[in-house]
Amino acid sequence: MAVSIHATAIVDEGASIGEGTSIWHWVHICSQAQIGSHCSLGQNVFVGNKVVIGNNVKIQNNVSVYDNVTLEDDVFCGPSMVFTNVYNPRSFISRKDEYRNTLVKRGATIGANATIVCGATIGAYAFIGAGAVIKDNVADYALMVGVPAKQIGWMSKHGERIPLPMSGHSEYTCPHTGERYKLNGNNLECTEK
């Protein structure tokens, strides 16, 4: 399946783009970016040089993925959400050698207008609510909302809230997929059907 690139998009020579990926209006992809297969980059997306994007990633309109950001497979970035790569920017001080790495693990969702402050790791299948500000690491399957964001629960791979407490020892089976979730202290794990 061929890559689809809109006529208004700018893809710098050297960028790596996997098969079946769609690149929409006014996107700019820098020359060292690595983008997997079957991704969708919406209108006005920017992808920096030191960026790695996995397979089946959806990046909605008006998102800039700056250097030192890694998005694993199946990540969803909502409209106008924000990544940073400098913790303490000043226009008159160059801090390009101080970029902090940001990792968004497999299957995570970042809601519209959320902000991810550089240096954070977003856990697998975590769900970041619209407008939330993430400044610390986020656990796998965590549901995060607010400014600054706080965990208020857990989300399944299917994208629905799991009716388990924030901590303790408990189990839940997803009625849609049959996957079993096991809460052990402050950690939630999923086992296949």
mmCIF file of C-alpha atoms in Angstrom:
data_model
loop_
_atom_site.group_PDB
_atom_site.id
_atom_site.type_symbol
_atom_site.label_atom_id
_atom_site.label_comp_id
_atom_site.label_asym_id
_atom_site.label_seq_id
_atom_site.Cartn_x
_atom_site.Cartn_y
_atom_site.Cartn_z
ATOM 1 C CA MET A 1 0.000 0.000 0.000
ATOM 2 C CA ALA A 2 1.470 3.320 -1.105
ATOM 3 C CA VAL A 3 2.172 6.361 1.047
ATOM 4 C CA SER A 4 -0.346 9.157 0.467
ATOM 5 C CA ILE A 5 1.126 12.674 0.615
ATOM 6 C CA HIS A 6 -1.040 15.734 -0.035
ATOM 7 C CA ALA A 7 0.343 18.235 -2.543
ATOM 8 C CA THR A 8 0.679 20.957 0.119
ATOM 9 C CA ALA A 9 2.755 18.783 2.478
ATOM 10 C CA ILE A 10 6.535 19.216 2.752
ATOM 11 C CA VAL A 11 8.499 16.006 3.303
ATOM 12 C CA ASP A 12 12.214 16.714 3.529
ATOM 13 C CA GLU A 13 14.527 14.348 1.669
ATOM 14 C CA GLY A 14 15.704 11.510 3.898
ATOM 15 C CA ALA A 15 12.550 11.141 6.010
ATOM 16 C CA SER A 16 11.481 7.522 6.452
ATOM 17 C CA ILE A 17 7.744 6.876 5.995
ATOM 18 C CA GLY A 18 6.138 3.431 6.157
ATOM 19 C CA GLU A 19 3.642 1.980 3.704
ATOM 20 C CA GLY A 20 0.004 2.977 3.929
ATOM 21 C CA THR A 21 0.707 6.196 5.840
ATOM 22 C CA SER A 22 -1.419 9.255 4.988
ATOM 23 C CA ILE A 23 0.047 12.751 5.217
ATOM 24 C CA TRP A 24 -2.537 15.512 4.926
ATOM 25 C CA HIS A 25 -2.609 19.258 4.125
ATOM 26 C CA TRP A 26 0.292 21.522 5.180
ATOM 27 C CA VAL A 27 2.211 18.861 7.087
ATOM 28 C CA HIS A 28 6.000 19.315 7.450
ATOM 29 C CA ILE A 29 8.197 16.272 8.091
ATOM 30 C CA CYS A 30 11.908 16.866 8.709
ATOM 31 C CA SER A 31 14.629 14.843 6.990
ATOM 32 C CA GLN A 32 15.620 12.510 9.845
ATOM 33 C CA ALA A 33 12.105 11.655 11.072
ATOM 34 C CA GLN A 34 11.129 7.984 11.209
ATOM 35 C CA ILE A 35 7.422 7.253 10.700
ATOM 36 C CA GLY A 36 5.945 3.756 10.648
ATOM 37 C CA SER A 37 3.275 2.200 8.461
ATOM 38 C CA HIS A 38 -0.463 2.902 8.385
ATOM 39 C CA CYS A 39 -0.173 6.206 10.263
ATOM 40 C CA SER A 40 -2.319 9.291 9.725
ATOM 41 C CA LEU A 41 -0.866 12.790 10.117
ATOM 42 C CA GLY A 42 -3.621 15.408 10.030
ATOM 43 C CA GLN A 43 -3.593 18.950 8.721
ATOM 44 C CA ASN A 44 -0.788 21.249 9.911
ATOM 45 C CA VAL A 45 1.243 18.561 11.732
ATOM 46 C CA PHE A 46 4.983 19.132 12.225
ATOM 47 C CA VAL A 47 7.435 16.245 12.800
ATOM 48 C CA GLY A 48 10.991 17.088 13.882
ATOM 49 C CA ASN A 49 14.265 15.376 12.979
ATOM 50 C CA LYS A 50 14.854 13.333 16.122
ATOM 51 C CA VAL A 51 11.361 11.821 16.190
ATOM 52 C CA VAL A 52 10.389 8.155 16.015
ATOM 53 C CA ILE A 53 6.753 7.290 15.304
ATOM 54 C CA GLY A 54 5.593 3.660 15.336
ATOM 55 C CA ASN A 55 2.924 1.930 13.274
ATOM 56 C CA ASN A 56 -0.782 2.808 13.196
ATOM 57 C CA VAL A 57 -0.282 6.136 14.980
ATOM 58 C CA LYS A 58 -2.975 8.794 14.559
ATOM 59 C CA ILE A 59 -1.860 12.424 14.916
ATOM 60 C CA GLN A 60 -4.754 14.843 14.600
ATOM 61 C CA ASN A 61 -4.651 18.424 13.255
ATOM 62 C CA ASN A 62 -2.285 21.100 14.594
ATOM 63 C CA VAL A 63 0.123 18.864 16.539
ATOM 64 C CA SER A 64 3.892 19.470 16.593
ATOM 65 C CA VAL A 65 6.010 16.422 17.434
ATOM 66 C CA TYR A 66 9.351 17.959 18.364
ATOM 67 C CA ASP A 67 12.831 16.411 18.603
ATOM 68 C CA ASN A 68 13.357 13.694 21.219
ATOM 69 C CA VAL A 69 9.731 12.484 21.170
ATOM 70 C CA THR A 70 9.028 8.792 20.567
ATOM 71 C CA LEU A 71 5.508 7.522 19.877
ATOM 72 C CA GLU A 72 5.153 3.744 19.973
ATOM 73 C CA ASP A 73 2.621 1.759 17.926
ATOM 74 C CA ASP A 74 -1.104 2.606 18.106
ATOM 75 C CA VAL A 75 -0.709 5.989 19.857
ATOM 76 C CA PHE A 76 -3.456 8.586 19.383
ATOM 77 C CA CYS A 77 -2.614 12.317 19.603
ATOM 78 C CA GLY A 78 -5.745 14.476 19.754
ATOM 79 C CA PRO A 79 -6.220 17.816 17.973
ATOM 80 C CA SER A 80 -3.900 20.636 19.070
ATOM 81 C CA MET A 81 -2.231 18.663 21.859
ATOM 82 C CA VAL A 82 1.291 19.873 22.683
ATOM 83 C CA PHE A 83 4.688 18.252 23.179
ATOM 84 C CA THR A 84 7.659 20.235 24.523
ATOM 85 C CA ASN A 85 11.344 19.323 24.427
ATOM 86 C CA VAL A 86 12.985 22.062 26.537
ATOM 87 C CA TYR A 87 12.065 22.231 30.221
ATOM 88 C CA ASN A 88 13.040 25.850 30.861
ATOM 89 C CA PRO A 89 13.029 27.720 27.528
ATOM 90 C CA ARG A 90 14.327 31.251 27.035
ATOM 91 C CA SER A 91 14.396 32.832 23.598
ATOM 92 C CA PHE A 92 17.851 34.315 24.240
ATOM 93 C CA ILE A 93 19.486 31.052 25.484
ATOM 94 C CA SER A 94 20.086 28.095 23.155
ATOM 95 C CA ARG A 95 19.254 24.851 24.951
ATOM 96 C CA LYS A 96 19.272 22.421 22.023
ATOM 97 C CA ASP A 97 21.791 20.273 23.893
ATOM 98 C CA GLU A 98 19.383 20.033 26.854
ATOM 99 C CA TYR A 99 16.380 18.434 25.105
ATOM 100 C CA ARG A 100 14.613 15.921 27.332
ATOM 101 C CA ASN A 101 13.270 12.653 25.951
ATOM 102 C CA THR A 102 9.534 12.002 25.935
ATOM 103 C CA LEU A 103 8.176 8.489 25.416
ATOM 104 C CA VAL A 104 4.537 7.659 24.703
ATOM 105 C CA LYS A 105 4.099 3.906 24.986
ATOM 106 C CA ARG A 106 1.965 1.602 22.873
ATOM 107 C CA GLY A 107 -1.752 2.296 22.631
ATOM 108 C CA ALA A 108 -1.801 5.476 24.735
ATOM 109 C CA THR A 109 -4.326 8.235 23.985
ATOM 110 C CA ILE A 110 -3.590 11.940 24.456
ATOM 111 C CA GLY A 111 -6.719 14.085 24.363
ATOM 112 C CA ALA A 112 -7.292 17.368 22.539
ATOM 113 C CA ASN A 113 -5.345 20.375 23.859
ATOM 114 C CA ALA A 114 -3.408 18.305 26.415
ATOM 115 C CA THR A 115 0.206 19.301 27.136
ATOM 116 C CA ILE A 116 3.031 16.812 27.695
ATOM 117 C CA VAL A 117 5.982 18.489 29.429
ATOM 118 C CA CYS A 118 9.246 16.989 28.178
ATOM 119 C CA GLY A 119 10.942 14.216 30.105
ATOM 120 C CA ALA A 120 7.754 12.273 30.867
ATOM 121 C CA THR A 121 6.931 8.692 29.951
ATOM 122 C CA ILE A 122 3.278 7.984 29.210
ATOM 123 C CA GLY A 123 2.484 4.350 30.027
ATOM 124 C CA ALA A 124 0.980 1.810 27.663
ATOM 125 C CA TYR A 125 -2.746 2.328 27.008
ATOM 126 C CA ALA A 126 -2.854 5.307 29.369
ATOM 127 C CA PHE A 127 -5.573 7.854 28.644
ATOM 128 C CA ILE A 128 -4.772 11.561 28.995
ATOM 129 C CA GLY A 129 -7.964 13.629 29.174
ATOM 130 C CA ALA A 130 -8.559 16.712 27.036
ATOM 131 C CA GLY A 131 -6.714 19.767 28.326
ATOM 132 C CA ALA A 132 -4.660 17.860 30.921
ATOM 133 C CA VAL A 133 -1.068 18.898 31.676
ATOM 134 C CA ILE A 134 1.338 15.990 32.200
ATOM 135 C CA LYS A 135 4.606 16.815 33.959
ATOM 136 C CA ASP A 136 5.494 13.429 35.482
ATOM 137 C CA ASN A 137 5.505 9.797 34.383
ATOM 138 C CA VAL A 138 2.126 8.136 33.859
ATOM 139 C CA ALA A 139 1.391 4.482 34.716
ATOM 140 C CA ASP A 140 0.143 1.934 32.201
ATOM 141 C CA TYR A 141 -3.671 2.129 31.793
ATOM 142 C CA ALA A 142 -3.895 5.272 33.971
ATOM 143 C CA LEU A 143 -6.727 7.769 33.390
ATOM 144 C CA MET A 144 -5.287 11.274 33.899
ATOM 145 C CA VAL A 145 -7.186 14.577 34.010
ATOM 146 C CA GLY A 146 -6.667 18.152 35.195
ATOM 147 C CA VAL A 147 -3.974 20.797 35.548
ATOM 148 C CA PRO A 148 -1.605 19.521 36.745
ATOM 149 C CA ALA A 149 -2.940 16.088 35.800
ATOM 150 C CA LYS A 150 -3.871 13.599 38.479
ATOM 151 C CA GLN A 151 -4.839 9.978 38.091
ATOM 152 C CA ILE A 152 -8.549 9.415 38.697
ATOM 153 C CA GLY A 153 -8.883 5.825 37.538
ATOM 154 C CA TRP A 154 -7.947 3.186 34.988
ATOM 155 C CA MET A 155 -8.765 2.653 31.297
ATOM 156 C CA SER A 156 -9.003 -0.606 29.365
ATOM 157 C CA LYS A 157 -7.319 -1.300 26.036
ATOM 158 C CA HIS A 158 -10.830 -1.052 24.581
ATOM 159 C CA GLY A 159 -10.952 2.599 25.761
ATOM 160 C CA GLU A 160 -13.460 2.386 28.590
ATOM 161 C CA ARG A 161 -13.084 3.154 32.279
ATOM 162 C CA ILE A 162 -12.323 0.125 34.410
ATOM 163 C CA PRO A 163 -14.388 -0.041 37.634
ATOM 164 C CA LEU A 164 -11.456 -0.759 39.956
ATOM 165 C CA PRO A 165 -10.079 1.322 42.848
ATOM 166 C CA MET A 166 -6.903 3.357 42.438
ATOM 167 C CA SER A 167 -4.927 0.838 44.504
ATOM 168 C CA GLY A 168 -5.358 -2.480 46.227
ATOM 169 C CA HIS A 169 -5.873 -6.004 44.955
ATOM 170 C CA SER A 170 -8.712 -6.681 42.568
ATOM 171 C CA GLU A 171 -9.563 -8.063 39.136
ATOM 172 C CA TYR A 172 -11.788 -7.092 36.212
ATOM 173 C CA THR A 173 -12.726 -8.739 32.908
ATOM 174 C CA CYS A 174 -13.481 -6.503 29.930
ATOM 175 C CA PRO A 175 -16.946 -7.397 28.595
ATOM 176 C CA HIS A 176 -15.909 -6.383 25.057
ATOM 177 C CA THR A 177 -12.629 -8.255 24.662
ATOM 178 C CA GLY A 178 -12.502 -10.799 27.478
ATOM 179 C CA GLU A 179 -9.127 -9.419 28.571
ATOM 180 C CA ARG A 180 -8.482 -9.703 32.297
ATOM 181 C CA TYR A 181 -7.048 -6.833 34.349
ATOM 182 C CA LYS A 182 -5.343 -7.443 37.665
ATOM 183 C CA LEU A 183 -4.694 -4.639 40.148
ATOM 184 C CA ASN A 184 -1.697 -5.326 42.369
ATOM 185 C CA GLY A 185 -1.019 -2.395 44.681
ATOM 186 C CA ASN A 186 -0.686 0.666 42.435
ATOM 187 C CA ASN A 187 -0.057 -1.313 39.224
ATOM 188 C CA LEU A 188 -2.597 -2.603 36.737
ATOM 189 C CA GLU A 189 -1.693 -5.439 34.390
ATOM 190 C CA CYS A 190 -3.616 -6.981 31.532
ATOM 191 C CA THR A 191 -3.548 -10.621 30.538
ATOM 192 C CA GLU A 192 -4.886 -11.822 27.228
ATOM 193 C CA LYS A 193 -8.124 -13.775 27.095
#
